[in-house]
């Protein structure tokens, strides 16, 4: 940890160390190195510049993650994944409903799973990229079917990760599908989170979003208010919509501080010419408060959980009635 002088500059170096002990952690070189490697990655995951000693739970976690990644790859290959759609309801009476596409996995043993059940799989960049391509392809197919059924929709929102921008493949496929189906980019919204703008791919992500924005795709900033640099992104990125994180909405009826934060986000967004969606709306009281604050769109279980495409025609027809009751 002592700085090293190189010319006129002082350089500081850190060390991460993983330790495995013979024979308890392995009785040959191969197993010892594997155990030490797992301990090393654990040390890096905990912030680097530290040492960690191997524990059997590290191997169990690694094997579980490896098995999960294999199952996800099999699920994508066997068409076991699908998209469900949750309505994003406009507060104005003459507005059209939008939909957010949410991934579901028909697991052969565990049944229908939401992403929280296989979140660990998203830590692998290649798996994230494969999932992103699946969502894109399926969203275009489902949207084409919904438009053919004359379901009135404003936009379809899909969630992106930084892996969708690690090459130009995702963007090129988006515009290719748009040309093939005749569905214009203006029919889509992409939702991004602050974590996408951290790390080595930041510039590529920003450039990709600007290309989508210039083509007419709406860019929504998801989980707004929970990050460290959200206000900075409002100036630097082509954002058209802010989505207020559900953690603020959940307690807004009883918590004046959360109400003040929500009101502040709405005021800032509107002053910058952006719209606002509140997530996690579950009660009539929340609807009334958010409507009084002039929130533009509401999303949550008060209106509907995410459902398969086949349930949407009847569901969307009932959306307006729920708002008119407010």
Coordinates of C-alpha atoms in Angstrom, one line a residue:
X1 CA 0.0 0.0 0.0
X2 CA 3.0 2.3 0.2
X3 CA 3.0 4.6 -2.9
X4 CA 5.6 3.9 -5.5
X5 CA 7.4 6.9 -7.1
X6 CA 7.6 6.6 -10.9
X7 CA 9.3 9.7 -12.3
X8 CA 7.4 12.7 -11.0
X9 CA 4.2 10.7 -10.2
X10 CA 3.4 8.7 -7.2
X11 CA 1.4 5.5 -7.9
X12 CA -0.6 3.5 -5.4
X13 CA -1.4 -0.2 -5.9
X14 CA -3.9 -2.4 -4.3
X15 CA -3.9 -6.1 -3.8
X16 CA -6.8 -8.7 -3.8
X17 CA -5.9 -12.1 -2.4
X18 CA -7.8 -15.4 -2.3
X19 CA -6.5 -18.1 -0.1
X20 CA -7.2 -21.9 -0.1
X21 CA -5.7 -24.3 2.4
X22 CA -4.5 -27.9 1.8
X23 CA -6.1 -30.4 2.3
X24 CA -9.4 -29.0 3.6
X25 CA -10.1 -26.9 0.5
X26 CA -8.6 -29.3 -2.0
X27 CA -6.3 -32.3 -2.1
X28 CA -4.5 -31.5 -5.4
X29 CA -3.3 -28.4 -7.2
X30 CA -6.3 -28.1 -9.5
X31 CA -8.9 -28.1 -6.7
X32 CA -6.7 -25.8 -4.6
X33 CA -6.4 -23.2 -7.4
X34 CA -10.1 -23.4 -8.1
X35 CA -10.9 -22.7 -4.4
X36 CA -8.3 -19.9 -4.2
X37 CA -9.8 -18.4 -7.4
X38 CA -13.3 -18.4 -5.9
X39 CA -12.0 -16.7 -2.8
X40 CA -10.2 -14.1 -5.0
X41 CA -13.3 -13.2 -6.8
X42 CA -15.2 -12.9 -3.5
X43 CA -12.5 -10.5 -2.3
X44 CA -13.0 -8.4 -5.5
X45 CA -16.8 -8.5 -5.1
X46 CA -16.4 -7.1 -1.6
X47 CA -14.5 -4.0 -2.8
X48 CA -11.0 -5.2 -3.6
X49 CA -7.8 -4.5 -1.7
X50 CA -8.5 -7.2 0.8
X51 CA -8.0 -11.0 1.3
X52 CA -10.6 -13.7 1.7
X53 CA -10.3 -17.3 2.7
X54 CA -12.2 -20.0 0.8
X55 CA -15.4 -21.3 2.2
X56 CA -17.5 -24.2 0.8
X57 CA -20.4 -21.8 0.4
X58 CA -18.5 -20.0 -2.3
X59 CA -18.3 -23.2 -4.3
X60 CA -22.0 -23.9 -3.8
X61 CA -22.9 -20.4 -5.0
X62 CA -20.6 -20.7 -8.1
X63 CA -22.2 -24.1 -9.0
X64 CA -25.7 -22.7 -8.5
X65 CA -24.9 -19.7 -10.7
X66 CA -23.4 -22.0 -13.4
X67 CA -26.4 -24.2 -13.4
X68 CA -28.8 -21.3 -13.5
X69 CA -27.0 -19.9 -16.6
X70 CA -27.2 -23.2 -18.3
X71 CA -31.0 -23.4 -17.6
X72 CA -31.5 -19.9 -18.9
X73 CA -29.7 -20.7 -22.1
X74 CA -31.8 -23.9 -22.5
X75 CA -35.0 -21.9 -21.7
X76 CA -34.2 -19.4 -24.5
X77 CA -33.4 -22.2 -26.9
X78 CA -36.6 -24.1 -26.1
X79 CA -38.8 -21.0 -26.2
X80 CA -39.7 -21.2 -22.4
X81 CA -39.6 -17.5 -22.0
X82 CA -42.5 -15.1 -22.7
X83 CA -43.5 -11.5 -22.2
X84 CA -46.4 -10.3 -20.0
X85 CA -47.6 -6.8 -20.2
X86 CA -48.6 -4.3 -17.5
X87 CA -50.7 -1.3 -18.4
X88 CA -49.3 2.2 -18.0
X89 CA -52.5 4.3 -17.6
X90 CA -52.8 7.9 -18.6
X91 CA -54.4 10.3 -16.2
X92 CA -56.1 12.3 -18.9
X93 CA -59.4 10.7 -20.0
X94 CA -58.7 10.8 -23.7
X95 CA -55.2 9.3 -23.5
X96 CA -54.1 5.9 -24.8
X97 CA -52.8 3.1 -22.6
X98 CA -49.2 2.1 -22.9
X99 CA -47.8 -1.3 -21.9
X100 CA -44.5 -2.4 -20.2
X101 CA -43.1 -5.7 -21.4
X102 CA -42.0 -7.8 -18.4
X103 CA -40.2 -11.1 -18.8
X104 CA -41.6 -14.4 -17.5
X105 CA -40.0 -17.9 -17.5
X106 CA -42.1 -21.0 -17.8
X107 CA -39.7 -23.2 -15.8
X108 CA -40.2 -26.9 -16.3
X109 CA -40.0 -27.7 -12.6
X110 CA -40.8 -24.4 -10.8
X111 CA -43.6 -23.1 -13.0
X112 CA -44.0 -19.4 -14.0
X113 CA -41.1 -17.3 -12.7
X114 CA -40.6 -13.5 -12.6
X115 CA -37.1 -12.0 -13.1
X116 CA -36.5 -11.7 -9.4
X117 CA -36.4 -15.5 -9.2
X118 CA -33.5 -15.6 -11.7
X119 CA -31.9 -12.2 -11.1
X120 CA -28.5 -13.8 -10.6
X121 CA -28.4 -14.8 -14.2
X122 CA -28.4 -11.2 -15.3
X123 CA -24.9 -10.8 -13.8
X124 CA -23.5 -12.5 -16.9
X125 CA -23.1 -10.0 -19.8
X126 CA -23.6 -12.7 -22.5
X127 CA -26.9 -13.9 -20.9
X128 CA -28.1 -10.3 -20.5
X129 CA -27.4 -9.7 -24.2
X130 CA -29.3 -12.9 -25.2
X131 CA -32.2 -12.0 -23.0
X132 CA -32.3 -8.5 -24.5
X133 CA -32.5 -9.8 -28.0
X134 CA -35.3 -12.2 -27.0
X135 CA -37.3 -9.3 -25.5
X136 CA -36.8 -7.2 -28.6
X137 CA -37.9 -10.0 -31.0
X138 CA -40.9 -11.0 -28.9
X139 CA -42.0 -7.4 -28.3
X140 CA -42.1 -6.7 -32.0
X141 CA -44.1 -9.9 -32.6
X142 CA -46.6 -9.2 -29.8
X143 CA -47.0 -5.6 -30.9
X144 CA -47.7 -6.6 -34.4
X145 CA -50.4 -9.0 -33.1
X146 CA -51.9 -6.4 -30.9
X147 CA -52.1 -3.8 -33.7
X148 CA -53.6 -6.4 -36.0
X149 CA -56.3 -7.0 -33.3
X150 CA -56.9 -3.2 -33.3
X151 CA -56.0 -2.8 -29.6
X152 CA -55.5 1.0 -29.0
X153 CA -52.0 1.5 -27.7
X154 CA -49.7 4.5 -27.2
X155 CA -46.4 2.8 -26.7
X156 CA -44.8 -0.5 -25.8
X157 CA -42.0 -0.2 -23.2
X158 CA -39.1 -2.6 -23.0
X159 CA -36.3 -2.6 -20.4
X160 CA -32.7 -2.4 -21.6
X161 CA -29.3 -3.2 -20.0
X162 CA -25.9 -2.0 -21.0
X163 CA -25.2 -5.3 -22.6
X164 CA -27.7 -4.3 -25.3
X165 CA -25.2 -1.7 -26.4
X166 CA -21.9 -3.6 -26.2
X167 CA -22.1 -3.9 -30.0
X168 CA -24.4 -2.5 -32.7
X169 CA -26.3 -5.8 -33.1
X170 CA -29.2 -4.8 -30.9
X171 CA -29.8 -1.4 -32.5
X172 CA -29.4 -2.8 -36.0
X173 CA -31.9 -5.5 -35.3
X174 CA -34.4 -3.0 -33.8
X175 CA -34.4 -0.9 -37.0
X176 CA -34.5 -4.1 -39.1
X177 CA -37.6 -5.3 -37.3
X178 CA -39.2 -1.9 -37.5
X179 CA -38.7 -2.0 -41.3
X180 CA -40.0 -5.6 -41.6
X181 CA -43.1 -5.2 -39.5
X182 CA -44.0 -1.6 -40.5
X183 CA -44.1 -0.7 -36.7
X184 CA -42.5 2.7 -36.5
X185 CA -40.0 3.5 -33.7
X186 CA -42.4 6.0 -32.2
X187 CA -44.5 3.0 -31.0
X188 CA -41.8 2.0 -28.5
X189 CA -40.3 3.3 -25.3
X190 CA -37.1 2.0 -23.8
X191 CA -36.6 2.1 -20.0
X192 CA -33.1 2.6 -18.6
X193 CA -31.6 2.8 -15.1
X194 CA -28.7 4.7 -13.7
X195 CA -26.5 1.6 -13.5
X196 CA -26.3 1.5 -17.3
X197 CA -24.3 4.7 -17.3
X198 CA -21.6 3.4 -15.0
X199 CA -18.5 1.6 -16.3
X200 CA -16.6 1.3 -19.6
X201 CA -19.7 1.2 -21.9
X202 CA -21.1 4.5 -20.8
X203 CA -20.3 6.4 -24.1
X204 CA -21.7 3.6 -26.2
X205 CA -24.9 3.5 -24.2
X206 CA -25.4 7.2 -24.5
X207 CA -24.7 7.1 -28.3
X208 CA -27.2 4.3 -28.7
X209 CA -29.9 6.0 -26.8
X210 CA -29.4 9.2 -28.8
X211 CA -29.8 7.2 -32.0
X212 CA -33.1 5.6 -30.7
X213 CA -34.3 9.0 -29.5
X214 CA -33.6 10.7 -32.9
X215 CA -35.6 7.9 -34.6
X216 CA -38.7 8.7 -32.3
X217 CA -38.3 6.1 -29.5
X218 CA -39.2 7.5 -26.1
X219 CA -36.5 7.2 -23.5
X220 CA -37.7 6.6 -19.9
X221 CA -35.5 6.8 -16.8
X222 CA -36.7 4.0 -14.5
X223 CA -36.4 4.0 -10.7
X224 CA -35.9 7.7 -10.6
X225 CA -34.9 9.1 -7.3
X226 CA -33.0 6.1 -6.0
X227 CA -29.6 6.8 -7.7
X228 CA -26.8 9.2 -7.0
X229 CA -26.7 11.3 -10.2
X230 CA -30.2 11.3 -11.4
X231 CA -30.4 15.1 -11.8
X232 CA -27.2 15.1 -13.8
X233 CA -28.7 12.6 -16.3
X234 CA -31.7 14.9 -16.8
X235 CA -29.3 17.4 -18.4
X236 CA -27.1 15.0 -20.3
X237 CA -29.4 12.4 -21.7
X238 CA -32.3 12.5 -24.2
X239 CA -34.9 11.5 -21.5
X240 CA -38.6 12.0 -22.2
X241 CA -40.1 10.4 -19.2
X242 CA -39.3 9.8 -15.5
X243 CA -40.6 6.8 -13.6
X244 CA -40.9 7.4 -9.9
X245 CA -39.7 4.4 -8.0
X246 CA -42.3 2.4 -6.2
X247 CA -40.5 2.8 -2.9
X248 CA -41.8 6.4 -2.7
X249 CA -45.3 5.6 -3.9
X250 CA -45.7 2.8 -1.3
X251 CA -45.7 5.1 1.7
X252 CA -46.9 8.3 0.2
X253 CA -50.3 8.2 1.9
X254 CA -48.8 8.2 5.4
X255 CA -45.4 9.8 4.8
X256 CA -45.2 13.6 4.1
X257 CA -41.6 13.3 3.1
X258 CA -42.3 10.8 0.3
X259 CA -45.2 13.0 -0.9
X260 CA -42.9 16.0 -1.0
X261 CA -40.3 14.0 -3.0
X262 CA -42.9 12.8 -5.5
X263 CA -44.3 16.3 -5.9
X264 CA -40.8 17.7 -6.4
X265 CA -40.0 15.1 -9.1
X266 CA -43.2 15.9 -11.0
X267 CA -42.6 19.6 -10.8
X268 CA -38.9 19.3 -12.0
X269 CA -39.9 16.9 -14.8
X270 CA -42.8 19.1 -16.1
X271 CA -40.5 22.2 -16.0
X272 CA -38.1 20.4 -18.2
X273 CA -40.8 19.3 -20.6
X274 CA -40.8 15.6 -19.5
X275 CA -43.7 13.4 -18.4
X276 CA -43.9 11.3 -15.3
X277 CA -45.1 7.8 -14.5
X278 CA -45.6 6.6 -10.9
X279 CA -44.9 2.9 -10.4
X280 CA -46.3 0.6 -7.8
X281 CA -49.8 2.2 -7.5
X282 CA -51.9 -0.2 -5.5
X283 CA -54.7 1.9 -3.8
X284 CA -57.3 4.4 -4.7
X285 CA -55.8 6.9 -2.2
X286 CA -52.5 6.7 -4.1
X287 CA -54.3 7.3 -7.4
X288 CA -56.1 10.3 -5.9
X289 CA -53.0 11.9 -4.5
X290 CA -51.0 11.3 -7.7
X291 CA -53.8 12.6 -9.9
X292 CA -53.9 15.8 -7.7
X293 CA -50.2 16.2 -8.2
X294 CA -50.8 16.1 -12.0
X295 CA -48.7 12.9 -12.5
X296 CA -49.1 12.0 -16.2
X297 CA -49.3 8.1 -16.0
X298 CA -50.0 5.5 -13.3
X299 CA -48.8 1.9 -13.2
X300 CA -49.4 -0.8 -10.7
X301 CA -51.7 -3.5 -9.3
X302 CA -54.5 -1.1 -8.7
X303 CA -55.1 -1.4 -12.4
X304 CA -53.6 -4.7 -13.2
X305 CA -50.8 -7.1 -12.7
X306 CA -48.8 -8.0 -15.8
X307 CA -50.7 -10.4 -18.0
X308 CA -50.2 -12.4 -21.2
X309 CA -51.0 -10.7 -24.5
X310 CA -54.3 -12.7 -24.9
X311 CA -55.8 -11.0 -21.8
X312 CA -55.1 -7.5 -23.0
X313 CA -58.2 -6.6 -25.1
X314 CA -60.6 -7.0 -22.2
X315 CA -58.2 -5.5 -19.7
X316 CA -57.4 -2.3 -21.7
X317 CA -61.1 -1.8 -22.2
X318 CA -61.6 -1.6 -18.4
X319 CA -58.7 0.8 -17.7
X320 CA -60.6 4.0 -18.4
X321 CA -63.4 3.1 -16.1
X322 CA -61.0 2.7 -13.2
X323 CA -59.8 6.3 -13.7
X324 CA -63.2 7.8 -14.2
X325 CA -64.1 6.4 -10.8
X326 CA -61.5 8.7 -9.1

